[in-house]
Amino acid sequence: MSKVPEWFLEQLRQRVDIVEVISDYVQLRRSGRSFSGLCPFHNERSPSFSVSADRQMYHCFGCGAGGTVIGFIMDIESVTFVEAVILLAQRAGLQLPDGVGDAEAARPNTKHQRYREAHELTAKLYSYILMNTDAGVQALTYLEKRGISRKTMVEFRLGLAPKAGDTVVTFLRKRGFQDAELVACGLAVEMGTRTLDRFRGRLMIPILDKKGEVIAFGGRTMEQDVKPKYLNSPENDLFHKSRLLYNYHIARKTIRRDRTALLLEGYMDVISLSQAGIQQGVATLGTSLTEEQAKLLKSDCDKVIISYDGDEAGRKAAVRAIDILVEAGLEPLILRIPDGLDPDEYVQTHGGESFKRLLGRQTLSVVQFLLDDLRQRANLVSSVGRTEYVRQALQLLAERATPVEQEYELRNLSQEFNLSVETLKEELRTFAKQNIRRSQHRDRALSSERIQPLEKAVSKASVGLLQAVLFDKEACMYVMDKGVTELAEPVQTALLARLYAWRLSNPDASSAAFVDELDDESLGKVASSLFFGEIPELTHDLLDDYVRTVELHHLEAEYRDLLRQWIDTEATGDETQSREIKLQVERLQNQIATLKRPRGS
């Protein structure tokens, strides 16, 4: 964003009508003072997508997408901030400021940009060698035998690294790149006194970032006896494989629309399925799924179907991925592919339509998959092995299964191992007994205190404080003077901190400018929602009420935590610690009572 002057961005926001722009992509209908329609970023039947002409902002109350007209064009067209500004300026007939839109000025000669340019040139060279030279014939034949069409090769920018040792290095030297740069960005290696190409004699698969720019490569050997089968670019300042997913820049639109991603293991899986019309496939880059990759998926979907290779290694990788996805707040499902095939092999053998039917018929829940995994590793021939399998299965059901899943799987175990359902249920209760008793004890204690949660009130107060800081400079200073640093939810607290810093640096800037400056998608979703609904008159009395409600919410939460500690401590018989916690509980009770008193009493 720093490439575009703020005065021009403000002019652009005022000149371009967000309703007109979005109407090119979404059928909008007037709904009160705003417009509504079906969200283009996720699949829905009832309109939850709202556009405000007054505030020049959009927000989806279904998936949370939102922002200014610039942000909309970035998301819908998968372009950069500067590219979105250029498109809108052309639409509005505005002349771009000097330097904006010029390739050299808009993309400064930084180290990262040099790396990107080197990779882009190399990708074009690899593609040319594959598609237009005699050296590429063998690789073309190899790809065609695997069912990959020329059209797909072009779409995924596939190429060939020649066997000659310094083709890429020589090519890039002539274009002004130094050997040290090529080594640093992973395109070359030093061998004694020589600098040689890192990739030689391999089918090349460009790895693109979220903006669609080449930043690394995966190189696949076409010979049986060459190891490793895949060779990836090394990590560097530009390329961090734990933070990227292959094909994410293309698959993202479909993932957002369906709220479901298909997680694959290899590049060729993604390419084959895409050619077969399955567009939501992404792959990890030669490593197990990471927390960063799971968070990336969470920003665009709710479910992830894991479709790893059907061999033992693929099953183990799926087990590891499940907990990471659950921790990120995603619902994992697992696709079971018959005969131990990987997705690419299955599509080659049975076709894309058959794979689509698999997605509908062979997708397992986490519990079903983990039970199946237990079975694969169990020794069901011996009585000891069967007993151990049943015990592990019951433990799994106690930890992970819903009551419906428990009932269904208990009946299956009963039939298979000739055990009564009641016996199995009794064993299941044994695994869960300690947790159940503790949970029931706490619930009774908390219920006896009749603690009334403040969810609705504190949510309204937190939103009100964020609106005050975002829309009113004087109200912002008042809230800051009150020392408010924490709101109801962590994402709101993070947004408040960003708003404080922004307001202090930009006291007179427009609220839309703040939304455009946000580089965190989760914060952007919350920020765009603040523009919708009525914004009351931000008097000091109202702000004081908001502050008091938020403070009361945090004291109530602290009180509940201390109450749980007190219950646990009493159960252990530690009277000294119990008395100390009791004093803290009483102190909090007094503070809560004081805050609940009517103002002025």
Tab-separated table of C-alpha atoms in Angstrom, residues 342-567:
chain	number	residue	atom	x	y	z
A	342	ASP	CA	-3.081	-41.998	-4.285
A	343	PRO	CA	-5.526	-39.440	-5.787
A	344	ASP	CA	-3.471	-39.008	-8.980
A	345	GLU	CA	-3.316	-42.770	-9.583
A	346	TYR	CA	-7.025	-43.145	-8.897
A	347	VAL	CA	-7.974	-40.422	-11.361
A	348	GLN	CA	-5.693	-41.918	-14.030
A	349	THR	CA	-7.243	-45.353	-13.509
A	350	HIS	CA	-10.888	-44.563	-12.879
A	351	GLY	CA	-11.400	-40.968	-14.062
A	352	GLY	CA	-12.434	-37.717	-12.461
A	353	GLU	CA	-16.154	-38.490	-12.198
A	354	SER	CA	-15.398	-41.636	-10.224
A	355	PHE	CA	-13.248	-39.581	-7.830
A	356	LYS	CA	-16.103	-37.107	-7.362
A	357	ARG	CA	-18.382	-40.019	-6.432
A	358	LEU	CA	-15.759	-41.142	-3.910
A	359	LEU	CA	-15.933	-37.718	-2.268
A	360	GLY	CA	-19.639	-38.276	-1.718
A	361	ARG	CA	-19.505	-41.919	-0.614
A	362	GLN	CA	-16.142	-42.723	0.946
A	363	THR	CA	-15.563	-39.727	3.212
A	364	LEU	CA	-15.083	-40.737	6.835
A	365	SER	CA	-15.484	-38.790	10.054
A	366	VAL	CA	-12.472	-38.505	12.343
A	367	VAL	CA	-13.852	-41.222	14.640
A	368	GLN	CA	-14.527	-43.596	11.738
A	369	PHE	CA	-11.060	-43.051	10.309
A	370	LEU	CA	-9.231	-43.462	13.621
A	371	LEU	CA	-11.172	-46.642	14.381
A	372	ASP	CA	-10.227	-47.936	10.960
A	373	ASP	CA	-6.599	-46.977	11.622
A	374	LEU	CA	-6.696	-48.874	14.939
A	375	ARG	CA	-8.068	-51.887	13.121
A	376	GLN	CA	-5.321	-51.785	10.495
A	377	ARG	CA	-2.696	-51.999	13.251
A	378	ALA	CA	-4.498	-54.446	15.537
A	379	ASN	CA	-3.805	-58.159	15.862
A	380	LEU	CA	-7.338	-59.482	15.599
A	381	VAL	CA	-6.212	-63.089	15.260
A	382	SER	CA	-5.382	-63.509	18.964
A	383	SER	CA	-7.820	-63.055	21.840
A	384	VAL	CA	-5.376	-60.661	23.543
A	385	GLY	CA	-5.166	-58.569	20.359
A	386	ARG	CA	-8.953	-58.438	20.030
A	387	THR	CA	-9.355	-57.370	23.662
A	388	GLU	CA	-6.728	-54.668	23.239
A	389	TYR	CA	-8.427	-53.389	20.084
A	390	VAL	CA	-11.812	-53.162	21.824
A	391	ARG	CA	-10.221	-51.345	24.787
A	392	GLN	CA	-8.470	-48.813	22.507
A	393	ALA	CA	-11.644	-48.352	20.453
A	394	LEU	CA	-13.690	-47.596	23.577
A	395	GLN	CA	-11.064	-45.142	24.800
A	396	LEU	CA	-11.182	-43.392	21.430
A	397	LEU	CA	-14.984	-43.204	21.553
A	398	ALA	CA	-14.864	-41.758	25.084
A	399	GLU	CA	-12.412	-39.038	24.024
A	400	ARG	CA	-13.663	-38.048	20.589
A	401	ALA	CA	-17.087	-39.418	19.665
A	402	THR	CA	-20.442	-37.690	19.938
A	403	PRO	CA	-23.255	-39.639	21.672
A	404	VAL	CA	-24.693	-40.623	18.289
A	405	GLU	CA	-21.301	-41.868	17.085
A	406	GLN	CA	-20.813	-43.761	20.346
A	407	GLU	CA	-24.160	-45.514	19.996
A	408	TYR	CA	-23.518	-46.482	16.388
A	409	GLU	CA	-19.976	-47.758	16.938
A	410	LEU	CA	-20.880	-49.640	20.129
A	411	ARG	CA	-23.456	-51.620	18.174
A	412	ASN	CA	-20.835	-52.439	15.528
A	413	LEU	CA	-18.368	-53.605	18.182
A	414	SER	CA	-21.083	-55.639	19.859
A	415	GLN	CA	-21.932	-57.507	16.680
A	416	GLU	CA	-18.340	-58.093	15.601
A	417	PHE	CA	-16.920	-59.300	18.922
A	418	ASN	CA	-20.059	-60.912	20.366
A	419	LEU	CA	-20.159	-58.570	23.346
A	420	SER	CA	-23.312	-57.037	24.788
A	421	VAL	CA	-23.904	-53.356	24.185
A	422	GLU	CA	-24.442	-52.873	27.929
A	423	THR	CA	-21.052	-54.390	28.737
A	424	LEU	CA	-19.383	-52.080	26.225
A	425	LYS	CA	-21.257	-49.074	27.578
A	426	GLU	CA	-20.160	-49.891	31.117
A	427	GLU	CA	-16.535	-50.043	29.983
A	428	LEU	CA	-16.983	-46.782	28.082
A	429	ARG	CA	-18.328	-45.114	31.220
A	430	THR	CA	-15.255	-46.294	33.120
A	431	PHE	CA	-12.948	-44.423	30.753
A	432	ALA	CA	-14.993	-41.239	31.078
A	433	LYS	CA	-15.977	-41.472	34.776
A	434	GLN	CA	-13.340	-39.201	36.307
A	435	ASN	CA	-13.870	-36.388	33.815
A	436	ILE	CA	-17.637	-36.690	34.062
A	437	ARG	CA	-17.615	-36.479	37.876
A	438	ARG	CA	-15.342	-33.453	37.890
A	439	SER	CA	-17.436	-31.738	35.233
A	440	GLN	CA	-20.696	-32.427	37.080
A	441	HIS	CA	-19.213	-31.171	40.368
A	442	ARG	CA	-18.111	-27.906	38.803
A	443	ASP	CA	-21.405	-27.426	36.977
A	444	ARG	CA	-23.374	-27.852	40.220
A	445	ALA	CA	-21.132	-25.420	42.093
A	446	LEU	CA	-21.300	-22.797	39.398
A	447	SER	CA	-25.034	-23.257	38.996
A	448	SER	CA	-25.558	-22.757	42.739
A	449	GLU	CA	-23.876	-19.379	42.494
A	450	ARG	CA	-26.348	-18.374	39.746
A	451	ILE	CA	-23.701	-16.548	37.729
A	452	GLN	CA	-25.421	-14.750	34.914
A	453	PRO	CA	-23.199	-14.492	31.803
A	454	LEU	CA	-22.887	-11.125	30.156
A	455	GLU	CA	-22.285	-12.381	26.608
A	456	LYS	CA	-24.830	-10.181	24.838
A	457	ALA	CA	-24.109	-7.056	26.847
A	458	VAL	CA	-20.325	-7.338	26.676
A	459	SER	CA	-20.441	-8.117	22.967
A	460	LYS	CA	-22.464	-4.957	22.347
A	461	ALA	CA	-20.123	-2.942	24.586
A	462	SER	CA	-16.991	-4.260	22.877
A	463	VAL	CA	-18.371	-3.418	19.438
A	464	GLY	CA	-19.411	0.015	20.688
A	465	LEU	CA	-15.920	0.770	21.993
A	466	LEU	CA	-14.336	-0.335	18.720
A	467	GLN	CA	-16.744	1.899	16.775
A	468	ALA	CA	-15.923	4.806	19.057
A	469	VAL	CA	-12.199	4.436	18.454
A	470	LEU	CA	-12.646	3.881	14.700
A	471	PHE	CA	-15.157	6.618	13.873
A	472	ASP	CA	-14.639	9.384	16.427
A	473	LYS	CA	-11.249	10.901	17.241
A	474	GLU	CA	-12.414	12.509	20.493
A	475	ALA	CA	-14.188	9.338	21.637
A	476	CYS	CA	-11.004	7.417	20.892
A	477	MET	CA	-8.983	9.657	23.212
A	478	TYR	CA	-11.640	9.299	25.944
A	479	VAL	CA	-11.579	5.481	25.742
A	480	MET	CA	-7.785	5.463	25.786
A	481	ASP	CA	-7.753	7.683	28.880
A	482	LYS	CA	-10.038	5.148	30.571
A	483	GLY	CA	-7.285	2.561	30.155
A	484	VAL	CA	-9.332	0.071	28.125
A	485	THR	CA	-6.933	-2.508	26.685
A	486	GLU	CA	-8.982	-5.716	26.637
A	487	LEU	CA	-12.391	-6.492	25.130
A	488	ALA	CA	-14.655	-9.540	25.154
A	489	GLU	CA	-12.828	-11.569	22.478
A	490	PRO	CA	-9.111	-11.863	21.657
A	491	VAL	CA	-9.647	-10.732	18.065
A	492	GLN	CA	-11.453	-7.608	19.305
A	493	THR	CA	-8.608	-6.901	21.727
A	494	ALA	CA	-6.071	-7.245	18.909
A	495	LEU	CA	-8.104	-4.919	16.704
A	496	LEU	CA	-8.381	-2.342	19.517
A	497	ALA	CA	-4.587	-2.260	19.880
A	498	ARG	CA	-4.172	-1.726	16.129
A	499	LEU	CA	-6.815	1.024	16.188
A	500	TYR	CA	-5.110	2.868	19.045
A	501	ALA	CA	-1.773	2.872	17.221
A	502	TRP	CA	-3.392	3.916	13.944
A	503	ARG	CA	-5.417	6.763	15.493
A	504	LEU	CA	-2.354	8.181	17.217
A	505	SER	CA	-0.412	8.151	13.943
A	506	ASN	CA	-3.329	9.226	11.713
A	507	PRO	CA	-5.672	11.404	13.819
A	508	ASP	CA	-7.547	12.839	10.834
A	509	ALA	CA	-7.523	9.851	8.431
A	510	SER	CA	-10.758	8.254	7.238
A	511	SER	CA	-12.006	5.030	8.767
A	512	ALA	CA	-11.896	3.338	5.350
A	513	ALA	CA	-8.158	4.005	5.209
A	514	PHE	CA	-7.693	1.936	8.355
A	515	VAL	CA	-9.544	-1.022	6.840
A	516	ASP	CA	-7.408	-0.874	3.709
A	517	GLU	CA	-4.235	-0.798	5.795
A	518	LEU	CA	-5.101	-3.967	7.737
A	519	ASP	CA	-2.970	-6.910	6.651
A	520	ASP	CA	-4.610	-9.436	8.984
A	521	GLU	CA	-7.687	-11.078	7.478
A	522	SER	CA	-9.326	-11.980	10.790
A	523	LEU	CA	-9.009	-8.365	11.991
A	524	GLY	CA	-10.332	-7.130	8.647
A	525	LYS	CA	-13.486	-9.185	9.048
A	526	VAL	CA	-14.221	-7.640	12.437
A	527	ALA	CA	-13.339	-4.127	11.268
A	528	SER	CA	-15.650	-4.231	8.235
A	529	SER	CA	-18.565	-5.415	10.407
A	530	LEU	CA	-18.286	-2.203	12.480
A	531	PHE	CA	-19.587	-0.153	9.540
A	532	PHE	CA	-22.970	-1.904	9.556
A	533	GLY	CA	-25.865	-1.233	11.889
A	534	GLU	CA	-26.721	1.965	13.705
A	535	ILE	CA	-23.916	3.828	15.456
A	536	PRO	CA	-25.339	5.651	18.512
A	537	GLU	CA	-24.296	9.090	19.712
A	538	LEU	CA	-21.012	8.409	21.505
A	539	THR	CA	-21.597	10.373	24.725
A	540	HIS	CA	-19.312	10.038	27.748
A	541	ASP	CA	-22.134	8.367	29.699
A	542	LEU	CA	-22.580	5.730	26.993
A	543	LEU	CA	-18.848	5.104	26.770
A	544	ASP	CA	-18.665	4.808	30.580
A	545	ASP	CA	-21.415	2.163	30.426
A	546	TYR	CA	-19.469	0.261	27.754
A	547	VAL	CA	-16.274	0.384	29.822
A	548	ARG	CA	-18.083	-0.763	32.980
A	549	THR	CA	-19.739	-3.674	31.125
A	550	VAL	CA	-16.429	-4.888	29.702
A	551	GLU	CA	-14.718	-4.609	33.077
A	552	LEU	CA	-17.576	-6.511	34.723
A	553	HIS	CA	-17.258	-9.257	32.110
A	554	HIS	CA	-13.575	-9.783	32.874
A	555	LEU	CA	-14.168	-9.764	36.624
A	556	GLU	CA	-16.941	-12.372	36.203
A	557	ALA	CA	-14.588	-14.568	34.152
A	558	GLU	CA	-11.821	-14.221	36.768
A	559	TYR	CA	-14.365	-15.015	39.481
A	560	ARG	CA	-15.461	-18.233	37.732
A	561	ASP	CA	-11.834	-19.346	37.324
A	562	LEU	CA	-11.099	-18.729	40.993
A	563	LEU	CA	-14.265	-20.552	41.988
A	564	ARG	CA	-13.129	-23.612	40.028
A	565	GLN	CA	-9.705	-23.413	41.703
A	566	TRP	CA	-11.380	-23.198	45.087
A	567	ILE	CA	-13.468	-26.302	44.391
